[in-house]
Structure formats: C-alpha cells, structure tokens
Amino acid sequence: RVEGSMPKLIVVDQDGNETSYDVKSGQTILDVAYDEDLNLPCECGGSMACATCHVIVDEAWAAKLAPKSEDEEDTLDLCFELDKNSRLGCQIEITDELDGLKVKLVG
Ligand code: FES
C-alpha cells in the first residue's frame, strides 16, 4: 500500500445527507467514526459484540469487500434493519482499492 494515500469514504447518514471523507488507507469505518464523530456508536470498540456499528454498503461496492467472517454474521443477526449488504463498520477496512466506497449508516 502506498504510504500516505487517502482513499475516500462516502457516508450517507441517517438523515440521507452524503459526506465524503478522506481517510488513511487501512483505517476501518470504526476508526473514521471516532475521528469524524459519525453517528455510529461502535459501542464495543470493534470486538464484534455490539452491532451498533451497523452500516449498509452500497450495492456497487458490496462484492468488492472482503467476505464476512462467521463472527461478523452472528453479530449482524442482532440488527433490526438487516439488509443483504449489511456489514459491521468495525470490520471494513478501507484500502486504496476501495477508494470511493459508499456506506449508509444504520447504527
Ligand atoms: Fe461493536 Fe463493531 S463496534 S460490533
């Protein structure tokens, strides 16, 4: 990975507002949530115990992400508004290949 590259993450919040963030390659959505104060609580700090980091990945990007682990699947089962593209934000690492990734916050 190129040191210092800044892929973009497009976030659609719960009100439908779209914001683009420059993130450091390798950061997770959880990291961005903390840095940018997103409305995504991430209560367990990324240990796949809470599901409050629930996001829905834009259809165009869903297949480009690393597949879900069994633990991620199990935790996602706790979510109410489960979508086929639902993921845990703490498990999505944003790399240069994912520049322009778009996710909708659920929380
Ligand atoms: Fe708790 Fe992601 S932060 S499951």
Short mmCIF file of N, CA, C and O and ligand atoms in Angstrom, two decimals:
data_model
loop_
_atom_site.label_atom_id
_atom_site.label_comp_id
_atom_site.label_asym_id
_atom_site.label_seq_id
_atom_site.Cartn_x
_atom_site.Cartn_y
_atom_site.Cartn_z
N ARG A 1 0.84 -1.20 0.00
CA ARG A 1 0.00 0.00 0.00
C ARG A 1 0.87 1.25 0.00
O ARG A 1 1.93 1.26 0.59
N VAL A 2 0.40 2.26 -0.67
CA VAL A 2 1.18 3.49 -0.80
C VAL A 2 1.07 4.29 0.49
O VAL A 2 -0.02 4.59 0.96
N GLU A 3 2.20 4.59 1.07
CA GLU A 3 2.20 5.35 2.32
C GLU A 3 1.60 6.73 2.08
O GLU A 3 1.93 7.42 1.12
N GLY A 4 0.68 7.10 2.94
CA GLY A 4 0.12 8.45 2.85
C GLY A 4 -1.00 8.62 1.86
O GLY A 4 -1.48 9.73 1.67
N SER A 5 -1.44 7.53 1.22
CA SER A 5 -2.55 7.70 0.29
C SER A 5 -3.86 7.88 1.09
O SER A 5 -3.97 7.42 2.21
N MET A 6 -4.79 8.57 0.49
CA MET A 6 -6.04 8.92 1.18
C MET A 6 -7.25 8.51 0.36
O MET A 6 -7.81 9.33 -0.38
N PRO A 7 -7.67 7.25 0.49
CA PRO A 7 -8.91 6.89 -0.19
C PRO A 7 -10.10 7.67 0.39
O PRO A 7 -10.04 8.13 1.52
N LYS A 8 -11.13 7.78 -0.42
CA LYS A 8 -12.32 8.49 0.04
C LYS A 8 -13.38 7.50 0.52
O LYS A 8 -13.56 6.44 -0.05
N LEU A 9 -14.05 7.90 1.57
CA LEU A 9 -15.20 7.15 2.07
C LEU A 9 -16.41 8.07 1.99
O LEU A 9 -16.37 9.18 2.51
N ILE A 10 -17.44 7.61 1.29
CA ILE A 10 -18.66 8.40 1.19
C ILE A 10 -19.67 7.85 2.20
O ILE A 10 -19.98 6.66 2.19
N VAL A 11 -20.12 8.72 3.07
CA VAL A 11 -21.03 8.32 4.15
C VAL A 11 -22.39 8.97 3.94
O VAL A 11 -22.48 10.18 3.77
N VAL A 12 -23.42 8.14 3.95
CA VAL A 12 -24.79 8.66 3.92
C VAL A 12 -25.34 8.49 5.33
O VAL A 12 -25.41 7.37 5.84
N ASP A 13 -25.68 9.59 5.98
CA ASP A 13 -26.11 9.47 7.37
C ASP A 13 -27.60 9.11 7.45
O ASP A 13 -28.27 8.96 6.43
N GLN A 14 -28.09 9.01 8.68
CA GLN A 14 -29.46 8.55 8.91
C GLN A 14 -30.50 9.54 8.35
O GLN A 14 -31.65 9.17 8.16
N ASP A 15 -30.08 10.77 8.10
CA ASP A 15 -30.99 11.76 7.50
C ASP A 15 -30.85 11.83 5.99
O ASP A 15 -31.47 12.67 5.34
N GLY A 16 -29.99 10.99 5.44
CA GLY A 16 -29.82 10.97 3.99
C GLY A 16 -28.77 11.95 3.48
O GLY A 16 -28.60 12.11 2.28
N ASN A 17 -28.06 12.63 4.39
CA ASN A 17 -27.01 13.56 3.96
C ASN A 17 -25.75 12.80 3.60
O ASN A 17 -25.32 11.92 4.34
N GLU A 18 -25.16 13.19 2.46
CA GLU A 18 -23.99 12.50 1.98
C GLU A 18 -22.74 13.34 2.22
O GLU A 18 -22.71 14.52 1.88
N THR A 19 -21.72 12.75 2.82
CA THR A 19 -20.47 13.45 3.09
C THR A 19 -19.31 12.58 2.66
O THR A 19 -19.33 11.37 2.85
N SER A 20 -18.30 13.21 2.07
CA SER A 20 -17.12 12.48 1.63
C SER A 20 -15.97 12.76 2.60
O SER A 20 -15.70 13.91 2.93
N TYR A 21 -15.31 11.71 3.06
CA TYR A 21 -14.19 11.86 3.99
C TYR A 21 -12.92 11.30 3.35
O TYR A 21 -12.96 10.24 2.73
N ASP A 22 -11.82 12.00 3.53
CA ASP A 22 -10.52 11.46 3.17
C ASP A 22 -10.04 10.64 4.35
O ASP A 22 -9.94 11.16 5.46
N VAL A 23 -9.76 9.37 4.13
CA VAL A 23 -9.34 8.53 5.24
C VAL A 23 -7.95 7.97 4.94
O VAL A 23 -7.50 7.99 3.80
N LYS A 24 -7.29 7.50 5.98
CA LYS A 24 -5.99 6.87 5.76
C LYS A 24 -6.22 5.44 5.32
O LYS A 24 -7.03 4.72 5.90
N SER A 25 -5.49 5.02 4.29
CA SER A 25 -5.60 3.65 3.84
C SER A 25 -5.34 2.71 5.01
O SER A 25 -4.37 2.89 5.75
N GLY A 26 -6.21 1.74 5.22
CA GLY A 26 -6.06 0.81 6.33
C GLY A 26 -6.96 1.12 7.51
O GLY A 26 -7.12 0.29 8.40
N GLN A 27 -7.54 2.31 7.51
CA GLN A 27 -8.48 2.63 8.59
C GLN A 27 -9.78 1.85 8.38
O GLN A 27 -10.18 1.58 7.25
N THR A 28 -10.42 1.53 9.48
CA THR A 28 -11.74 0.90 9.38
C THR A 28 -12.80 1.99 9.49
O THR A 28 -12.50 3.13 9.88
N ILE A 29 -14.03 1.60 9.19
CA ILE A 29 -15.12 2.57 9.35
C ILE A 29 -15.27 2.97 10.81
O ILE A 29 -15.60 4.10 11.13
N LEU A 30 -14.95 2.04 11.70
CA LEU A 30 -14.93 2.37 13.13
C LEU A 30 -13.94 3.50 13.43
O LEU A 30 -14.26 4.44 14.15
N ASP A 31 -12.74 3.41 12.86
CA ASP A 31 -11.74 4.48 13.05
C ASP A 31 -12.28 5.82 12.57
O ASP A 31 -12.12 6.85 13.23
N VAL A 32 -12.90 5.79 11.39
CA VAL A 32 -13.43 7.03 10.81
C VAL A 32 -14.58 7.56 11.68
O VAL A 32 -14.70 8.76 11.90
N ALA A 33 -15.38 6.65 12.21
CA ALA A 33 -16.50 7.06 13.08
C ALA A 33 -15.98 7.83 14.28
O ALA A 33 -16.54 8.85 14.67
N TYR A 34 -14.88 7.35 14.87
CA TYR A 34 -14.28 8.05 16.01
C TYR A 34 -13.67 9.38 15.58
O TYR A 34 -13.92 10.42 16.20
N ASP A 35 -12.89 9.36 14.50
CA ASP A 35 -12.18 10.56 14.06
C ASP A 35 -13.15 11.67 13.64
O ASP A 35 -12.90 12.85 13.91
N GLU A 36 -14.20 11.28 12.94
CA GLU A 36 -15.09 12.29 12.34
C GLU A 36 -16.39 12.45 13.11
O GLU A 36 -17.28 13.17 12.68
N ASP A 37 -16.48 11.75 14.24
CA ASP A 37 -17.66 11.87 15.07
C ASP A 37 -18.94 11.53 14.31
O ASP A 37 -19.93 12.26 14.37
N LEU A 38 -18.91 10.42 13.58
CA LEU A 38 -20.09 9.97 12.85
C LEU A 38 -21.16 9.48 13.82
O LEU A 38 -20.85 9.08 14.94
N ASN A 39 -22.38 9.50 13.36
CA ASN A 39 -23.48 9.00 14.18
C ASN A 39 -23.54 7.47 14.08
O ASN A 39 -24.45 6.88 13.53
N LEU A 40 -22.50 6.85 14.61
CA LEU A 40 -22.34 5.39 14.56
C LEU A 40 -21.64 5.02 15.87
O LEU A 40 -20.43 5.20 16.00
N PRO A 41 -22.38 4.54 16.86
CA PRO A 41 -21.83 4.44 18.22
C PRO A 41 -20.63 3.50 18.40
O PRO A 41 -19.76 3.79 19.21
N CYS A 42 -20.58 2.39 17.70
CA CYS A 42 -19.44 1.45 17.83
C CYS A 42 -19.13 1.15 19.30
O CYS A 42 -18.00 1.33 19.77
N GLU A 43 -20.14 0.68 20.02
CA GLU A 43 -20.03 0.58 21.47
C GLU A 43 -18.99 -0.41 21.98
O GLU A 43 -18.45 -0.25 23.07
N CYS A 44 -18.74 -1.45 21.23
CA CYS A 44 -17.79 -2.45 21.75
C CYS A 44 -16.37 -2.19 21.28
O CYS A 44 -15.46 -2.95 21.57
N GLY A 45 -16.17 -1.12 20.52
CA GLY A 45 -14.82 -0.78 20.08
C GLY A 45 -14.23 -1.75 19.07
O GLY A 45 -13.02 -1.84 18.93
N GLY A 46 -15.07 -2.49 18.39
CA GLY A 46 -14.58 -3.33 17.30
C GLY A 46 -14.41 -4.79 17.62
O GLY A 46 -13.80 -5.53 16.85
N SER A 47 -14.95 -5.25 18.74
CA SER A 47 -14.78 -6.66 19.09
C SER A 47 -15.96 -7.53 18.65
O SER A 47 -16.12 -8.65 19.11
N MET A 48 -16.79 -7.00 17.74
CA MET A 48 -17.91 -7.73 17.16
C MET A 48 -18.91 -8.20 18.21
O MET A 48 -19.47 -9.29 18.12
N ALA A 49 -19.12 -7.40 19.23
CA ALA A 49 -20.05 -7.78 20.29
C ALA A 49 -21.31 -6.93 20.30
O ALA A 49 -22.28 -7.28 20.95
N CYS A 50 -21.34 -5.78 19.60
CA CYS A 50 -22.45 -4.86 19.82
C CYS A 50 -23.35 -4.63 18.62
O CYS A 50 -24.53 -4.39 18.79
N ALA A 51 -22.81 -4.65 17.42
CA ALA A 51 -23.58 -4.37 16.20
C ALA A 51 -24.06 -2.92 16.08
O ALA A 51 -24.83 -2.61 15.18
N THR A 52 -23.63 -2.03 16.96
CA THR A 52 -24.03 -0.62 16.83
C THR A 52 -23.23 0.09 15.74
O THR A 52 -23.46 1.26 15.47
N CYS A 53 -22.31 -0.63 15.14
CA CYS A 53 -21.54 -0.07 14.02
C CYS A 53 -22.14 -0.50 12.69
O CYS A 53 -21.49 -0.41 11.65
N HIS A 54 -23.38 -0.95 12.70
CA HIS A 54 -24.07 -1.47 11.51
C HIS A 54 -24.13 -0.43 10.38
O HIS A 54 -24.62 0.68 10.58
N VAL A 55 -23.63 -0.81 9.23
CA VAL A 55 -23.75 0.02 8.03
C VAL A 55 -24.30 -0.84 6.89
O VAL A 55 -24.18 -2.06 6.92
N ILE A 56 -24.90 -0.19 5.91
CA ILE A 56 -25.32 -0.88 4.70
C ILE A 56 -24.43 -0.39 3.56
O ILE A 56 -24.36 0.81 3.29
N VAL A 57 -23.74 -1.32 2.95
CA VAL A 57 -22.79 -0.99 1.89
C VAL A 57 -23.53 -0.81 0.57
O VAL A 57 -24.43 -1.59 0.24
N ASP A 58 -23.18 0.25 -0.16
CA ASP A 58 -23.78 0.49 -1.46
C ASP A 58 -23.62 -0.75 -2.34
O ASP A 58 -22.55 -1.37 -2.38
N GLU A 59 -24.69 -1.07 -3.03
CA GLU A 59 -24.74 -2.28 -3.89
C GLU A 59 -23.50 -2.40 -4.80
O GLU A 59 -22.93 -3.48 -4.96
N ALA A 60 -23.09 -1.29 -5.37
CA ALA A 60 -21.97 -1.32 -6.31
C ALA A 60 -20.66 -1.74 -5.65
O ALA A 60 -19.73 -2.18 -6.32
N TRP A 61 -20.59 -1.62 -4.34
CA TRP A 61 -19.35 -1.92 -3.62
C TRP A 61 -19.39 -3.23 -2.85
O TRP A 61 -18.34 -3.76 -2.47
N ALA A 62 -20.60 -3.71 -2.60
CA ALA A 62 -20.76 -4.84 -1.68
C ALA A 62 -19.85 -6.02 -2.02
O ALA A 62 -19.23 -6.61 -1.13
N ALA A 63 -19.76 -6.35 -3.29
CA ALA A 63 -19.00 -7.54 -3.69
C ALA A 63 -17.49 -7.30 -3.63
O ALA A 63 -16.71 -8.24 -3.70
N LYS A 64 -17.08 -6.04 -3.52
CA LYS A 64 -15.64 -5.74 -3.53
C LYS A 64 -15.01 -5.86 -2.15
O LYS A 64 -13.78 -5.88 -2.01
N LEU A 65 -15.85 -5.94 -1.14
CA LEU A 65 -15.31 -6.04 0.22
C LEU A 65 -14.87 -7.46 0.53
O LEU A 65 -15.37 -8.42 -0.05
N ALA A 66 -13.97 -7.58 1.48
CA ALA A 66 -13.59 -8.90 1.97
C ALA A 66 -14.84 -9.56 2.56
O ALA A 66 -15.66 -8.88 3.17
N PRO A 67 -14.98 -10.86 2.33
CA PRO A 67 -16.20 -11.52 2.82
C PRO A 67 -16.33 -11.48 4.34
O PRO A 67 -15.34 -11.33 5.06
N LYS A 68 -17.56 -11.62 4.81
CA LYS A 68 -17.84 -11.61 6.25
C LYS A 68 -17.29 -12.86 6.91
O LYS A 68 -17.38 -13.94 6.35
N SER A 69 -16.80 -12.70 8.12
CA SER A 69 -16.45 -13.87 8.92
C SER A 69 -17.71 -14.39 9.58
O SER A 69 -18.74 -13.72 9.61
N GLU A 70 -17.62 -15.59 10.12
CA GLU A 70 -18.76 -16.17 10.79
C GLU A 70 -19.17 -15.32 12.01
O GLU A 70 -20.34 -15.13 12.29
N ASP A 71 -18.17 -14.79 12.71
CA ASP A 71 -18.46 -13.94 13.87
C ASP A 71 -19.20 -12.68 13.46
O ASP A 71 -20.11 -12.23 14.15
N GLU A 72 -18.80 -12.13 12.31
CA GLU A 72 -19.49 -10.92 11.84
C GLU A 72 -20.95 -11.25 11.51
O GLU A 72 -21.85 -10.51 11.89
N GLU A 73 -21.16 -12.37 10.83
CA GLU A 73 -22.54 -12.82 10.51
C GLU A 73 -23.37 -12.94 11.79
O GLU A 73 -24.49 -12.46 11.86
N ASP A 74 -22.79 -13.60 12.79
CA ASP A 74 -23.52 -13.83 14.04
C ASP A 74 -23.91 -12.52 14.69
O ASP A 74 -25.03 -12.37 15.18
N THR A 75 -22.99 -11.56 14.71
CA THR A 75 -23.28 -10.28 15.35
C THR A 75 -24.30 -9.49 14.54
O THR A 75 -25.19 -8.86 15.11
N LEU A 76 -24.20 -9.57 13.22
CA LEU A 76 -25.17 -8.86 12.37
C LEU A 76 -26.59 -9.37 12.61
O LEU A 76 -27.56 -8.62 12.44
N ASP A 77 -26.70 -10.62 13.01
CA ASP A 77 -28.03 -11.17 13.29
C ASP A 77 -28.74 -10.42 14.42
O ASP A 77 -29.95 -10.55 14.59
N LEU A 78 -28.01 -9.64 15.19
CA LEU A 78 -28.61 -8.85 16.26
C LEU A 78 -29.31 -7.60 15.73
O LEU A 78 -30.05 -6.93 16.45
N CYS A 79 -29.05 -7.25 14.46
CA CYS A 79 -29.55 -5.99 13.92
C CYS A 79 -31.01 -6.10 13.51
O CYS A 79 -31.46 -7.14 13.04
N PHE A 80 -31.72 -5.00 13.65
CA PHE A 80 -33.12 -4.97 13.25
C PHE A 80 -33.27 -4.78 11.75
O PHE A 80 -33.93 -5.53 11.08
N GLU A 81 -32.64 -3.75 11.23
CA GLU A 81 -32.83 -3.43 9.81
C GLU A 81 -31.81 -4.13 8.95
O GLU A 81 -31.05 -3.50 8.22
N LEU A 82 -31.79 -5.45 9.03
CA LEU A 82 -30.78 -6.20 8.30
C LEU A 82 -31.05 -6.18 6.80
O LEU A 82 -32.16 -6.42 6.35
N ASP A 83 -30.00 -5.87 6.04
CA ASP A 83 -30.09 -5.78 4.59
C ASP A 83 -29.10 -6.80 4.04
O ASP A 83 -28.18 -7.20 4.75
N LYS A 84 -29.26 -7.19 2.79
CA LYS A 84 -28.29 -8.16 2.25
C LYS A 84 -26.88 -7.58 2.18
O LYS A 84 -25.90 -8.31 2.18
N ASN A 85 -26.78 -6.27 2.15
CA ASN A 85 -25.46 -5.65 2.14
C ASN A 85 -25.05 -5.08 3.50
O ASN A 85 -24.15 -4.25 3.58
N SER A 86 -25.69 -5.54 4.54
CA SER A 86 -25.34 -5.10 5.89
C SER A 86 -23.96 -5.60 6.28
O SER A 86 -23.61 -6.75 6.01
N ARG A 87 -23.20 -4.73 6.90
CA ARG A 87 -21.88 -5.12 7.42
C ARG A 87 -21.65 -4.42 8.75
O ARG A 87 -22.30 -3.43 9.07
N LEU A 88 -20.67 -4.94 9.49
CA LEU A 88 -20.22 -4.25 10.70
C LEU A 88 -19.13 -3.26 10.28
O LEU A 88 -18.12 -3.65 9.70
N GLY A 89 -19.34 -2.00 10.62
CA GLY A 89 -18.37 -0.97 10.22
C GLY A 89 -16.98 -1.24 10.76
O GLY A 89 -15.98 -0.90 10.13
N CYS A 90 -16.92 -1.88 11.93
CA CYS A 90 -15.61 -2.12 12.54
C CYS A 90 -14.82 -3.18 11.79
O CYS A 90 -13.62 -3.33 12.01
N GLN A 91 -15.49 -3.92 10.90
CA GLN A 91 -14.80 -4.99 10.18
C GLN A 91 -14.45 -4.60 8.75
O GLN A 91 -13.86 -5.38 8.01
N ILE A 92 -14.80 -3.39 8.35
CA ILE A 92 -14.50 -2.96 6.97
C ILE A 92 -13.27 -2.07 6.98
O ILE A 92 -13.28 -0.98 7.55
N GLU A 93 -12.24 -2.57 6.35
CA GLU A 93 -11.00 -1.80 6.24
C GLU A 93 -10.99 -1.10 4.89
O GLU A 93 -11.22 -1.72 3.86
N ILE A 94 -10.73 0.20 4.93
CA ILE A 94 -10.76 0.98 3.70
C ILE A 94 -9.36 1.03 3.10
O ILE A 94 -8.45 1.55 3.72
N THR A 95 -9.25 0.45 1.93
CA THR A 95 -7.96 0.41 1.25
C THR A 95 -8.03 1.26 -0.01
O THR A 95 -9.11 1.73 -0.38
N ASP A 96 -6.90 1.41 -0.69
CA ASP A 96 -6.90 2.19 -1.93
C ASP A 96 -7.85 1.60 -2.97
O ASP A 96 -8.47 2.33 -3.74
N GLU A 97 -7.96 0.28 -2.97
CA GLU A 97 -8.87 -0.39 -3.92
C GLU A 97 -10.32 0.01 -3.66
O GLU A 97 -11.16 -0.10 -4.53
N LEU A 98 -10.59 0.42 -2.44
CA LEU A 98 -11.97 0.77 -2.08
C LEU A 98 -12.18 2.28 -2.10
O LEU A 98 -13.12 2.80 -1.49
N ASP A 99 -11.31 3.00 -2.80
CA ASP A 99 -11.44 4.45 -2.90
C ASP A 99 -12.81 4.80 -3.47
O ASP A 99 -13.15 4.35 -4.56
N GLY A 100 -13.60 5.57 -2.73
CA GLY A 100 -14.93 5.95 -3.19
C GLY A 100 -16.04 5.07 -2.61
O GLY A 100 -17.21 5.24 -2.95
N LEU A 101 -15.64 4.17 -1.72
CA LEU A 101 -16.62 3.28 -1.06
C LEU A 101 -17.76 4.10 -0.43
O LEU A 101 -17.52 5.12 0.20
N LYS A 102 -18.98 3.61 -0.65
CA LYS A 102 -20.13 4.32 -0.12
C LYS A 102 -20.90 3.43 0.85
O LYS A 102 -21.23 2.30 0.51
N VAL A 103 -21.14 3.96 2.03
CA VAL A 103 -21.91 3.21 3.03
C VAL A 103 -22.97 4.10 3.65
O VAL A 103 -22.81 5.31 3.77
N LYS A 104 -24.05 3.46 4.06
CA LYS A 104 -25.15 4.15 4.73
C LYS A 104 -25.07 3.78 6.21
O LYS A 104 -24.95 2.60 6.55
N LEU A 105 -25.12 4.76 7.06
CA LEU A 105 -25.06 4.49 8.50
C LEU A 105 -26.42 3.98 8.97
O LEU A 105 -27.45 4.53 8.61
N VAL A 106 -26.39 2.95 9.78
CA VAL A 106 -27.61 2.47 10.42
C VAL A 106 -27.44 2.64 11.92
O VAL A 106 -28.20 3.31 12.59
N GLY A 107 -26.38 2.05 12.44
CA GLY A 107 -26.06 2.19 13.86
C GLY A 107 -26.82 1.20 14.73
O GLY A 107 -27.61 0.42 14.25
FE1 FES B 1 -19.17 -3.34 18.09
FE2 FES B 1 -18.48 -3.21 15.53
S1 FES B 1 -18.07 -1.79 17.06
S2 FES B 1 -19.54 -4.80 16.56
#
